[in-house]
Coordinates of N, CA and C and ligand atoms in Angstrom, one line a residue:
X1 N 12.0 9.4 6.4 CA 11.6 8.0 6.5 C 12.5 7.3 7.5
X2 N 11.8 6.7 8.6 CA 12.4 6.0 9.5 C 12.5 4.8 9.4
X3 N 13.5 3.7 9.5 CA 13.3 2.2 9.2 C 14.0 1.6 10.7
X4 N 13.7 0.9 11.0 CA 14.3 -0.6 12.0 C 14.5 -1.8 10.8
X5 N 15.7 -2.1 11.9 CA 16.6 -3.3 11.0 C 16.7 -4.1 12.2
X6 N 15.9 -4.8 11.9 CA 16.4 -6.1 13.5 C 17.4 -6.9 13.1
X7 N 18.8 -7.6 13.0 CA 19.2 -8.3 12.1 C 19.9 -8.8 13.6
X8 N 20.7 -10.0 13.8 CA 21.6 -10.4 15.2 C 23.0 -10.8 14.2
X9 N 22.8 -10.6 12.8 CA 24.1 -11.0 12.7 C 25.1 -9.5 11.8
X10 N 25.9 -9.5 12.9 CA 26.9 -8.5 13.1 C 27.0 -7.6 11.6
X11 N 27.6 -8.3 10.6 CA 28.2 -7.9 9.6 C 27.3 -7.3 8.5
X12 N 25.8 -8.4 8.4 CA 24.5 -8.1 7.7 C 23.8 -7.1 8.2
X13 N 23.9 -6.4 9.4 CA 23.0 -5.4 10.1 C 23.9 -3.9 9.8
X14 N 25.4 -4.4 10.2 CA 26.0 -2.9 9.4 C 25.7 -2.6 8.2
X15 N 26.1 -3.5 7.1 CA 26.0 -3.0 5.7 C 24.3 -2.9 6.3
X16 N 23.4 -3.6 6.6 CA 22.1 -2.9 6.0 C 22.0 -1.2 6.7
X17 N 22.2 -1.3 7.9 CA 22.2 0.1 8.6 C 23.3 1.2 7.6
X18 N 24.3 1.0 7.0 CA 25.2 1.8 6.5 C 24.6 2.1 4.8
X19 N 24.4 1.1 4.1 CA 23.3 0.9 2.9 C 22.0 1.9 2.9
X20 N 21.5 1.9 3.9 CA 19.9 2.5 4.4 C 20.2 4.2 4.4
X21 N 21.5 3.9 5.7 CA 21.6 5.9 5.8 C 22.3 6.3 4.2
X22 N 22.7 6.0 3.9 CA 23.7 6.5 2.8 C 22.9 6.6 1.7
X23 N 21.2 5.8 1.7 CA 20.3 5.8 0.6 C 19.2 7.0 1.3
X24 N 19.9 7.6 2.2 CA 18.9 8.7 2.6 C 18.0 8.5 4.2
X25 N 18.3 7.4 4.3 CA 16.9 6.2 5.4 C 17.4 7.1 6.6
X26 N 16.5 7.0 7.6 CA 16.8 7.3 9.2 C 17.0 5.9 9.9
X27 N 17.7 5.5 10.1 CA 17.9 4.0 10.4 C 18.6 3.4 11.6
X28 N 18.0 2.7 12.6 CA 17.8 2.0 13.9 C 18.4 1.0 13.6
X29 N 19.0 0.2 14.3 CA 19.2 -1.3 14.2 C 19.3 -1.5 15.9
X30 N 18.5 -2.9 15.9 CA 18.3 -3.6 17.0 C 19.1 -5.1 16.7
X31 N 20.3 -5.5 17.7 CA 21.0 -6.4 17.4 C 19.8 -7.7 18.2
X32 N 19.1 -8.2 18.4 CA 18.6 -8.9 18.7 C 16.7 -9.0 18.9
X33 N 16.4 -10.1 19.2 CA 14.9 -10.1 19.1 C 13.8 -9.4 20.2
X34 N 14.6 -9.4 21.3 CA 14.3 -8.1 22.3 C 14.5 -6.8 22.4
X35 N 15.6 -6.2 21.5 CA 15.6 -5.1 21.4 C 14.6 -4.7 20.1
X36 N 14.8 -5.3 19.2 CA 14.1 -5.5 18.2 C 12.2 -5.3 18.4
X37 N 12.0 -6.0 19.3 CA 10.3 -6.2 19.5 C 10.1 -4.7 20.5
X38 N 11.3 -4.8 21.5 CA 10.9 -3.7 22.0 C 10.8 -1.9 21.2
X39 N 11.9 -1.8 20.5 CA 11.6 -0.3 19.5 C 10.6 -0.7 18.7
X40 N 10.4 -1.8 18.2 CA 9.1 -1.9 17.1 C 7.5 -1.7 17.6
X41 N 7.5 -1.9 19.2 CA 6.8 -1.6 19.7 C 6.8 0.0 20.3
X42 N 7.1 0.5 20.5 CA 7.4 1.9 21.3 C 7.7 3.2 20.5
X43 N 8.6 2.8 19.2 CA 8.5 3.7 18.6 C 8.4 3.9 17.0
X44 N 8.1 4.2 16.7 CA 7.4 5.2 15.1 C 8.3 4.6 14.2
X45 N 7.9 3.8 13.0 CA 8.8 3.3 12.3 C 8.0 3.5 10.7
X46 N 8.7 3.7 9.5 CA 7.9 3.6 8.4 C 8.1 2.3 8.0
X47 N 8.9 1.8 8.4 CA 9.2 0.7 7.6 C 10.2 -0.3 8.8
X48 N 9.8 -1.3 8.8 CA 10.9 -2.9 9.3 C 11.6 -3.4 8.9
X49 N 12.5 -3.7 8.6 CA 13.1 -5.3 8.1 C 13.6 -6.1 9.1
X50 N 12.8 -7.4 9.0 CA 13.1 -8.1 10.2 C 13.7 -9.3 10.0
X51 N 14.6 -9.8 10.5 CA 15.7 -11.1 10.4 C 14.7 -12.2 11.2
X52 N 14.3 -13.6 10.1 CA 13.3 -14.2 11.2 C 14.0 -15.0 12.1
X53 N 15.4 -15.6 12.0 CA 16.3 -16.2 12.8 C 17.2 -15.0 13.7
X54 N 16.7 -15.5 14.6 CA 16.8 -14.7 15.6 C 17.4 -15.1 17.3
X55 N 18.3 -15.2 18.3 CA 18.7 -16.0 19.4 C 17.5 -16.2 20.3
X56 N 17.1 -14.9 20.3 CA 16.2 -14.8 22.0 C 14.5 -15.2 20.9
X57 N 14.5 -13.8 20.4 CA 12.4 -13.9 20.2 C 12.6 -14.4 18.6
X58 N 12.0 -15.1 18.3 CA 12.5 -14.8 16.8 C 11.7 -14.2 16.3
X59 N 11.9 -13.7 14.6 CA 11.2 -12.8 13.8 C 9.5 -12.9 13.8
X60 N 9.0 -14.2 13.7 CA 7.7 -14.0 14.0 C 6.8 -13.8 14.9
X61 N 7.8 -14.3 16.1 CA 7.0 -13.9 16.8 C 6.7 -12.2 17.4
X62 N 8.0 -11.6 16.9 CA 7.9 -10.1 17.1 C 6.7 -9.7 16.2
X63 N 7.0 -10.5 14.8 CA 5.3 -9.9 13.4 C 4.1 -9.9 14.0
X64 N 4.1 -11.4 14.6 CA 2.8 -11.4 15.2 C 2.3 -10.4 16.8
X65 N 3.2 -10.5 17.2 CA 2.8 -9.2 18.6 C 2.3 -8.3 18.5
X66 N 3.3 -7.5 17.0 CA 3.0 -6.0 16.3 C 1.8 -5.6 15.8
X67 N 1.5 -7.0 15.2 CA 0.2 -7.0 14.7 C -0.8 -7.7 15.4
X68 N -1.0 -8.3 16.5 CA -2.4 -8.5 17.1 C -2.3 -6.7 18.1
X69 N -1.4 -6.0 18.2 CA -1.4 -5.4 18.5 C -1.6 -3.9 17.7
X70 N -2.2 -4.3 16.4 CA -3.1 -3.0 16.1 C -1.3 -2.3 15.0
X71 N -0.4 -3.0 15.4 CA 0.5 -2.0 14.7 C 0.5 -2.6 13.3
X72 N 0.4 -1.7 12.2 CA 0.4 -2.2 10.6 C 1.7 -1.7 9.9
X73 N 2.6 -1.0 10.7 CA 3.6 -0.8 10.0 C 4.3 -1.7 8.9
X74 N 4.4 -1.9 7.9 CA 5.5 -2.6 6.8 C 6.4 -3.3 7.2
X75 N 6.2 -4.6 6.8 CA 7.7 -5.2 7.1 C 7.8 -6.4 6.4
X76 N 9.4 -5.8 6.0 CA 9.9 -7.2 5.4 C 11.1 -7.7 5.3
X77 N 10.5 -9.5 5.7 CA 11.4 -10.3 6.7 C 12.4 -11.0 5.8
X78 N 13.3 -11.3 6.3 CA 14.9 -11.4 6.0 C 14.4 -13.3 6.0
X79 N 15.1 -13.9 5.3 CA 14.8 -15.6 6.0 C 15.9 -16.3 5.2
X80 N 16.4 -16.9 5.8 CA 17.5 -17.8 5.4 C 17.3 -19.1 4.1
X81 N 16.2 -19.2 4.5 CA 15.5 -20.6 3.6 C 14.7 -20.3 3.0
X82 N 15.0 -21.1 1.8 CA 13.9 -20.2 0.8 C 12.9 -21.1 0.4
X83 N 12.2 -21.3 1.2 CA 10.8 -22.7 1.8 C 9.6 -21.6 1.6
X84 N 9.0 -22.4 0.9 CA 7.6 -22.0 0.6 C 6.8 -21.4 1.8
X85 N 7.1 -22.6 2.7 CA 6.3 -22.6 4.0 C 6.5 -21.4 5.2
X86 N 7.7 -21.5 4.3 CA 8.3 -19.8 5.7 C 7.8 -18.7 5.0
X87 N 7.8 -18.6 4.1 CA 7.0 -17.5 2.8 C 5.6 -17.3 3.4
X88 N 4.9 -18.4 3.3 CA 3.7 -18.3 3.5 C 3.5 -18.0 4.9
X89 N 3.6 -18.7 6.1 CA 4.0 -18.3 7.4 C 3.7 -16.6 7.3
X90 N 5.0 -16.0 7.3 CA 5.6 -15.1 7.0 C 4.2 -14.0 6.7
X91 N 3.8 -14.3 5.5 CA 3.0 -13.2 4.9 C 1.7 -13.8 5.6
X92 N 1.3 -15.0 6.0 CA 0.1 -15.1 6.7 C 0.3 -14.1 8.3
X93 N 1.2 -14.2 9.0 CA 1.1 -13.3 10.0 C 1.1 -11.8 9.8
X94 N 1.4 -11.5 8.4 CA 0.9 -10.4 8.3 C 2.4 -9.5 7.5
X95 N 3.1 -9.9 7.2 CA 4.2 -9.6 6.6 C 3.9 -8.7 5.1
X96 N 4.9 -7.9 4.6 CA 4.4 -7.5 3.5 C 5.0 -7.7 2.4
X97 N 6.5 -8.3 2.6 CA 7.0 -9.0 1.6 C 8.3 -9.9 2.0
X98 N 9.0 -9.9 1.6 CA 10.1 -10.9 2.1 C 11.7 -10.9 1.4
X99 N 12.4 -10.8 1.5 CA 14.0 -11.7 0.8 C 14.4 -12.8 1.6
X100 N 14.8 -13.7 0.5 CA 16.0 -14.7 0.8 C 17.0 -14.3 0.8
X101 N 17.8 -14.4 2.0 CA 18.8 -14.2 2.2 C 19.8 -15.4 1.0
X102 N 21.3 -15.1 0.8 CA 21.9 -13.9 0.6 C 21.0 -12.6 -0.5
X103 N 21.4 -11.7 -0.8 CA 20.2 -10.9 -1.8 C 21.2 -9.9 -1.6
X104 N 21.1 -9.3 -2.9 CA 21.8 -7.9 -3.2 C 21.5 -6.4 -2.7
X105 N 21.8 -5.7 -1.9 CA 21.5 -4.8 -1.1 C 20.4 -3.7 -2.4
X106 N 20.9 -3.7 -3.9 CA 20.0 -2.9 -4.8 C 18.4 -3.6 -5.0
X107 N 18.2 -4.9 -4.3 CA 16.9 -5.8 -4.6 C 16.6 -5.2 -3.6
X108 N 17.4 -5.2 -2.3 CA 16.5 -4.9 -0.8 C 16.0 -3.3 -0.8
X109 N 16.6 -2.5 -1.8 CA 16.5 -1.3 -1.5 C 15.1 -1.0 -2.6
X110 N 15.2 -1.5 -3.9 CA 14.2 -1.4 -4.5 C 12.7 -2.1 -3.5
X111 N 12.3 -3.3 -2.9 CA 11.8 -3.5 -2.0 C 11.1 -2.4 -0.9
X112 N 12.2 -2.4 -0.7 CA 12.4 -1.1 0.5 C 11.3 0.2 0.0
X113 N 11.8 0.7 -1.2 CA 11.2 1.9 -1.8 C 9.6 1.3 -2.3
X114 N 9.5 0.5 -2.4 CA 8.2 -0.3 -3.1 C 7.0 -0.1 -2.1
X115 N 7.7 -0.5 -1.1 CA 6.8 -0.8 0.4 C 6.5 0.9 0.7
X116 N 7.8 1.3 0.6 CA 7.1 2.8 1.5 C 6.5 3.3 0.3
X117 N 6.1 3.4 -0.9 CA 5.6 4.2 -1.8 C 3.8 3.6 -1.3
X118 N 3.7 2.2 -1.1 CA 2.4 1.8 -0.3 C 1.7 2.7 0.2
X119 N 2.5 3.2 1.0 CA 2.2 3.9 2.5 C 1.5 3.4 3.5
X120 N 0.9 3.8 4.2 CA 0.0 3.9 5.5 C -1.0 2.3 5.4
X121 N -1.2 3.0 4.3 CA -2.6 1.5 4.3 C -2.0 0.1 4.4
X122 N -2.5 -0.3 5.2 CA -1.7 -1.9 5.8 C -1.7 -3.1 4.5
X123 N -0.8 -3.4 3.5 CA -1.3 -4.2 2.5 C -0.6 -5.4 3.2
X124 N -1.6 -6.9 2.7 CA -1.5 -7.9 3.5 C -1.7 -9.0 2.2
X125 N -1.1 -9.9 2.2 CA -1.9 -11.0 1.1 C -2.8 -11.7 1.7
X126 N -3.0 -11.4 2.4 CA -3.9 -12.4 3.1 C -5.5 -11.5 2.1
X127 N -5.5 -10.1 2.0 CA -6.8 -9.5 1.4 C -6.2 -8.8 0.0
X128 N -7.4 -9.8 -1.0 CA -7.0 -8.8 -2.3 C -8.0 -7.8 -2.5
X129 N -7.8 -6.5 -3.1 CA -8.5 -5.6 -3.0 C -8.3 -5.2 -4.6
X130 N -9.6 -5.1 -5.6 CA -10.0 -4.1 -6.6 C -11.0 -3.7 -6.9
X131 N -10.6 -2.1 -6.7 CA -11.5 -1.1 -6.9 C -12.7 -1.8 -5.8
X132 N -14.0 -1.8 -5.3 CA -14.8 -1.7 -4.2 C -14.7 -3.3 -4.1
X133 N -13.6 -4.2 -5.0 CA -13.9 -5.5 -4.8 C -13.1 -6.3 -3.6
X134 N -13.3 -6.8 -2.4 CA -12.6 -7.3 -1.2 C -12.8 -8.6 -1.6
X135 N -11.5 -9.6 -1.0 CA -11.5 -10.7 -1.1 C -11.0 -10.9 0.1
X136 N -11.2 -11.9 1.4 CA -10.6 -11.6 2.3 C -10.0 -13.7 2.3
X137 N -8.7 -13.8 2.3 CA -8.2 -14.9 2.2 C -8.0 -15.9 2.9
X138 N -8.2 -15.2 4.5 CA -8.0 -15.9 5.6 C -9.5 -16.0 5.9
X139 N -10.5 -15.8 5.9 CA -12.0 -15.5 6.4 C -12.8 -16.0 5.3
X140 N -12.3 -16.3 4.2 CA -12.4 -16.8 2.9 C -13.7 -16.3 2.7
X141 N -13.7 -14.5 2.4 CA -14.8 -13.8 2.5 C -14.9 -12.7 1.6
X142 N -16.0 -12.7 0.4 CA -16.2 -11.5 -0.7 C -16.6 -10.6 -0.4
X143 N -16.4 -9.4 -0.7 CA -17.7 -8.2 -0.2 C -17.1 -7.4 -1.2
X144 N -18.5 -6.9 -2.2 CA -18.3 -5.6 -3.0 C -19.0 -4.4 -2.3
X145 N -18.3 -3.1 -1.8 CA -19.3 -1.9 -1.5 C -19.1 -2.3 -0.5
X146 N -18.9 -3.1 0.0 CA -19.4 -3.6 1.5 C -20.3 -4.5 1.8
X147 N -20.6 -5.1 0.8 CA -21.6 -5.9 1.0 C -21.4 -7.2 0.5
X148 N -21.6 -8.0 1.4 CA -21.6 -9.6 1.5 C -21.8 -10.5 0.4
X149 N -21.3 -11.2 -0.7 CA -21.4 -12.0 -1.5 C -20.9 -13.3 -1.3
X150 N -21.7 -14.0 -1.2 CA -21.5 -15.5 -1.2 C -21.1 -16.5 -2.1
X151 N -19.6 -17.0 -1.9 CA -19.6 -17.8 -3.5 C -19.4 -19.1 -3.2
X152 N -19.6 -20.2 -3.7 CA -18.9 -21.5 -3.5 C -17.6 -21.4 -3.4
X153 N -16.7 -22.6 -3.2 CA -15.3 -23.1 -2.9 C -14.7 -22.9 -4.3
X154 N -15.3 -22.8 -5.2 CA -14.5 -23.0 -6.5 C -14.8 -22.0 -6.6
X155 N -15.7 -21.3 -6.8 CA -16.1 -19.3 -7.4 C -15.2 -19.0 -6.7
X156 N -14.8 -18.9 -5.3 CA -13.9 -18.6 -4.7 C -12.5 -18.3 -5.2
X157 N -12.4 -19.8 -5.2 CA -11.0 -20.3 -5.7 C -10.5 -19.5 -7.4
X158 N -11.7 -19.3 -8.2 CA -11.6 -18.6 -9.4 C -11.3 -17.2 -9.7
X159 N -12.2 -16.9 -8.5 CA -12.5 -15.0 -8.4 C -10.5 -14.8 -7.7
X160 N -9.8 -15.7 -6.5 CA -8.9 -15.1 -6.3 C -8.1 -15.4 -7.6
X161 N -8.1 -16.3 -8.5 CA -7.3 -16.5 -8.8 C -7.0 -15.3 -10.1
X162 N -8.4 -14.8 -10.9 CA -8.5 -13.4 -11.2 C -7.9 -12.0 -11.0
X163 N -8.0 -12.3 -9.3 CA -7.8 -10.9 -8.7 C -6.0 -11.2 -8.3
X164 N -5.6 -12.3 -8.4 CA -4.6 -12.2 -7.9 C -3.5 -12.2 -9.4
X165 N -4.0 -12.2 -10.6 CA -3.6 -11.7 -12.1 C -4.1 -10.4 -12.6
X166 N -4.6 -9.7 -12.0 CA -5.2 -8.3 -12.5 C -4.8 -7.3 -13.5
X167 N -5.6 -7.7 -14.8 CA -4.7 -7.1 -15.6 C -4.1 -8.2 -16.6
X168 N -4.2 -9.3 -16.8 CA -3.3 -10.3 -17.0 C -4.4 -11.2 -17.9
X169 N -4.3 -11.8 -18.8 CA -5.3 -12.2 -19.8 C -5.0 -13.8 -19.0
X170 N -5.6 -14.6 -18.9 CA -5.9 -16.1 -18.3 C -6.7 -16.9 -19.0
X171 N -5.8 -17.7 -19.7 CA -6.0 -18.7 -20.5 C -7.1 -19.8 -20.2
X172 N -8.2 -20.3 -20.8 CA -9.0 -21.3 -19.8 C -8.0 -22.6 -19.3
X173 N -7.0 -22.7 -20.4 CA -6.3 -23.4 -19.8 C -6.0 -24.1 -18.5
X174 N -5.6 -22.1 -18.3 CA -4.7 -22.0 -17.1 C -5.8 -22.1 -16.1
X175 N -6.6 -21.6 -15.9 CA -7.9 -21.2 -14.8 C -8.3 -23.0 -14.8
X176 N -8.7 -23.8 -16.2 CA -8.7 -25.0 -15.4 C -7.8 -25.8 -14.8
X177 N -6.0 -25.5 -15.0 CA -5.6 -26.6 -14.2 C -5.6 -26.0 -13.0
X178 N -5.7 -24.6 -12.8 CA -5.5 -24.0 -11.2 C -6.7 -24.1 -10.1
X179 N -7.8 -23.7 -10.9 CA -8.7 -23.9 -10.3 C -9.4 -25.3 -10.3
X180 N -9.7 -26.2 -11.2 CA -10.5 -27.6 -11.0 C -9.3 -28.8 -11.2
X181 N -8.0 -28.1 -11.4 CA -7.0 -29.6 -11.7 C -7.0 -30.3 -12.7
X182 N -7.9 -29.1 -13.6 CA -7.7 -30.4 -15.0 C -6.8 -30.1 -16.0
X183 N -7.2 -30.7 -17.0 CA -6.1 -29.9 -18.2 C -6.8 -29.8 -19.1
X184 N -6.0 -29.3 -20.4 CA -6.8 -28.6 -21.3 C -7.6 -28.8 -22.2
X185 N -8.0 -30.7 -22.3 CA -8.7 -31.4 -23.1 C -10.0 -31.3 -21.9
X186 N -9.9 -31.3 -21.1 CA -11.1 -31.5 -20.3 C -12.6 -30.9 -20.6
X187 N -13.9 -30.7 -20.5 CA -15.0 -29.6 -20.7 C -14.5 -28.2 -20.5
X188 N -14.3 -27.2 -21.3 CA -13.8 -26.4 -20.3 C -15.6 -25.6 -20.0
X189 N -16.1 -26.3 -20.3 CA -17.5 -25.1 -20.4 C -17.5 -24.7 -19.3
X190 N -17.1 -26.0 -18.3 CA -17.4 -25.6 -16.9 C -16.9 -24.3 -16.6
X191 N -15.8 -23.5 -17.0 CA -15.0 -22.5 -16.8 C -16.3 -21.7 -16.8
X192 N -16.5 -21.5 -18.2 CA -17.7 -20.5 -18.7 C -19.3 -20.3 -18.0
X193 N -19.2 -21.4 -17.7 CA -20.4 -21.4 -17.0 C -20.0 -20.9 -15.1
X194 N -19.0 -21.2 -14.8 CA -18.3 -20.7 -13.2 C -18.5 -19.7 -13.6
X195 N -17.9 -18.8 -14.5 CA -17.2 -17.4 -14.7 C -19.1 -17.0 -14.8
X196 N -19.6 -16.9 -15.2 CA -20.9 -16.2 -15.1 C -21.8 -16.3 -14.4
X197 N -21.7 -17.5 -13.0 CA -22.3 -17.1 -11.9 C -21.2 -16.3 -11.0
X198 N -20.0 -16.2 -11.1 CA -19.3 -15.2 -10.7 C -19.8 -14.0 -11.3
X199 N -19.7 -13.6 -12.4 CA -19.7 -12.7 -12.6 C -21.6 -11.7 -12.3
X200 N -22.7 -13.0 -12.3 CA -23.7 -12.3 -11.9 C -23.6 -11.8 -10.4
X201 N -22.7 -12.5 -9.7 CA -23.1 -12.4 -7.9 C -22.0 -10.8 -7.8
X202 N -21.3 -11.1 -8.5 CA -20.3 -9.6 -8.5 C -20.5 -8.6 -9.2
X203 N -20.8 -9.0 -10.1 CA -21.5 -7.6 -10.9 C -23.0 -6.9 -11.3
X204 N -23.7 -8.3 -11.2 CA -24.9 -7.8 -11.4 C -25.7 -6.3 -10.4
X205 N -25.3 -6.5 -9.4 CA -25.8 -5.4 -8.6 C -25.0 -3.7 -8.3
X206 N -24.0 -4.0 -9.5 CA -23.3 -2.6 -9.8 C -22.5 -2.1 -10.7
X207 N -22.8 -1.2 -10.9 CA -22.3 -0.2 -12.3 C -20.7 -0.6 -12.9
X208 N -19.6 -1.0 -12.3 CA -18.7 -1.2 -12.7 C -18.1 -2.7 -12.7
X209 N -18.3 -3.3 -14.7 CA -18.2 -4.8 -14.7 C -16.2 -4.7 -14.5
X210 N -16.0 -5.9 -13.9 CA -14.8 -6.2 -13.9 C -14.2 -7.2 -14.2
X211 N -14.9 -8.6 -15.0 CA -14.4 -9.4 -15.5 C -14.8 -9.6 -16.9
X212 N -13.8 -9.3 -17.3 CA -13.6 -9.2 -19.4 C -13.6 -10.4 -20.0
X213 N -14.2 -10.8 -20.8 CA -13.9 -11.6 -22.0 C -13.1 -11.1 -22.6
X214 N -12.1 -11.8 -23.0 CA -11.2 -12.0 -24.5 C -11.3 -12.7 -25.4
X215 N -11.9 -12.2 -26.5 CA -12.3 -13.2 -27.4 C -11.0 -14.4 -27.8
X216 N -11.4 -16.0 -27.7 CA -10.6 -16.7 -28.4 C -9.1 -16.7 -27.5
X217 N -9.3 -16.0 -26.3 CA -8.3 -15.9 -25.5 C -8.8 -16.4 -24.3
X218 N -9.4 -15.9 -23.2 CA -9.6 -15.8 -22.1 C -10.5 -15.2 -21.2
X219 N -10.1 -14.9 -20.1 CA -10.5 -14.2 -19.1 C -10.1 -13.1 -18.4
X220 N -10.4 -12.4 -18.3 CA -9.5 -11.2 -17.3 C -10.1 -10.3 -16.3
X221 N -9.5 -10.1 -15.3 CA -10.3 -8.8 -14.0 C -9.6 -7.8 -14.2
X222 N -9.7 -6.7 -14.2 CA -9.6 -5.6 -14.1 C -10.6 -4.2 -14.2
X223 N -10.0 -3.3 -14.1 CA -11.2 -2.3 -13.7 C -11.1 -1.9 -15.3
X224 N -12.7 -0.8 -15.3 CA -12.8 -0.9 -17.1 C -11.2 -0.3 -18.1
X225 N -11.2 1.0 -17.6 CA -9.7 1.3 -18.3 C -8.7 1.2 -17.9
X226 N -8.4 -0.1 -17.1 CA -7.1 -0.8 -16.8 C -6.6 0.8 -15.5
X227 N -6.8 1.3 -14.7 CA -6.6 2.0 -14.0 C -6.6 1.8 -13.0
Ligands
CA301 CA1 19.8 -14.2 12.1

């Protein structure tokens, strides 16, 4: 397993390069944003970690090159601030996970192992995927099988909020203040009533249902034997 470590500051790019080989890793380090974009481009990497403060290119803009350029390699970015908006940034350009800096080299390494256990297949938040079900986040677009499902802003807003708990029982509570902003004295029928034109436009036209009733509890998505 090969990794690049773009990092420009001196003392953080050793320990991560000396951390990496000693955990087994084959490990590159580029001290800046031009050496950095240039091996991430040119050569074969399983894995990135990219520092997004950076002198010359900074970190995103190297994410974003990589990727309008077809490369899906893994990477995850280093960031100083621990702002939502750099988060989000971040994984909207296509990022696959992130630390705030300072961080304990056993968090970066468990990370590290998390991402390559992934593999190949490009995981992005921007698309949630269960079992034939696509949610695409940026294109704000459903497709089961491959095929096109149309939901409103709120079905939408409900179906990710499902898929992005998978597994996870969801209180109507919780689904109303996330999805309509209310609270928990509110109608919740509306829930009930959302959740079953979701569930006809997603399920009705195929064999495997994926959103459960819990009695007296909730809601839940997952595939039938939790698999
Ligand atoms: Ca830096």
């Amino acid at each position: 397993m090969k990794i690049l470590v773009v990092e420009d500051e001196i003392k953080i790019g050793d320990y991560l390069r000396q951390g990496l080989s000693e955990a087994g890793f084959v490990t590159d380090l580029a001290r800046n944003g031009l050496d950095g974009h240039h091996q991430a481009m040119t050569e074969s990497y399983d894995l990135i970690i990219l520092d997004v403060m950076l002198p010359d290119i900074d970190g995103w803009r190297i994410l974003q090159s990589m990727r309008e350029a077809g490369n899906s390699v893994p990477v995850l970015f280093l960031t100083a601030r621990d702002s939502v908006d750099d988060r989000v940034k971040g994984l909207e350009l296509g990022a696959d996970d992130y630390l705030v800096k300072p961080f304990a080299f056993s968090e970066l390494l468990a990370r590290v192992r998390t991402l390559l256990r992934r593999g190949a297949t490009p995981v992005t938040e921007t698309t949630l995927k269960i079992a034939d079900l696509e949610l695409d986040l940026m294109r704000r677009r459903v497709t089961r099988g491959g095929q096109r499902i149309q939901l409103t802003a709120k079905e939408f807003a409900l179906l990710e909020l499902l898929m992005r708990h998978q597994g996870e029982v969801l209180p109507r509570s919780l689904i109303a203040s996330q999805v309509w902003d209310m609270n928990f004295d509110s109608d919740t029928n509306v829930i009930d009533v959302a959740i079953r034109r979701v569930r006809a436009k997603i399920e009705d036209d195929f064999d495997t249902k994926l959103i459960h009733t819990v009695r007296g509890m909730g809601y839940m998505l997952d595939l039938p034997n939790g698999d």
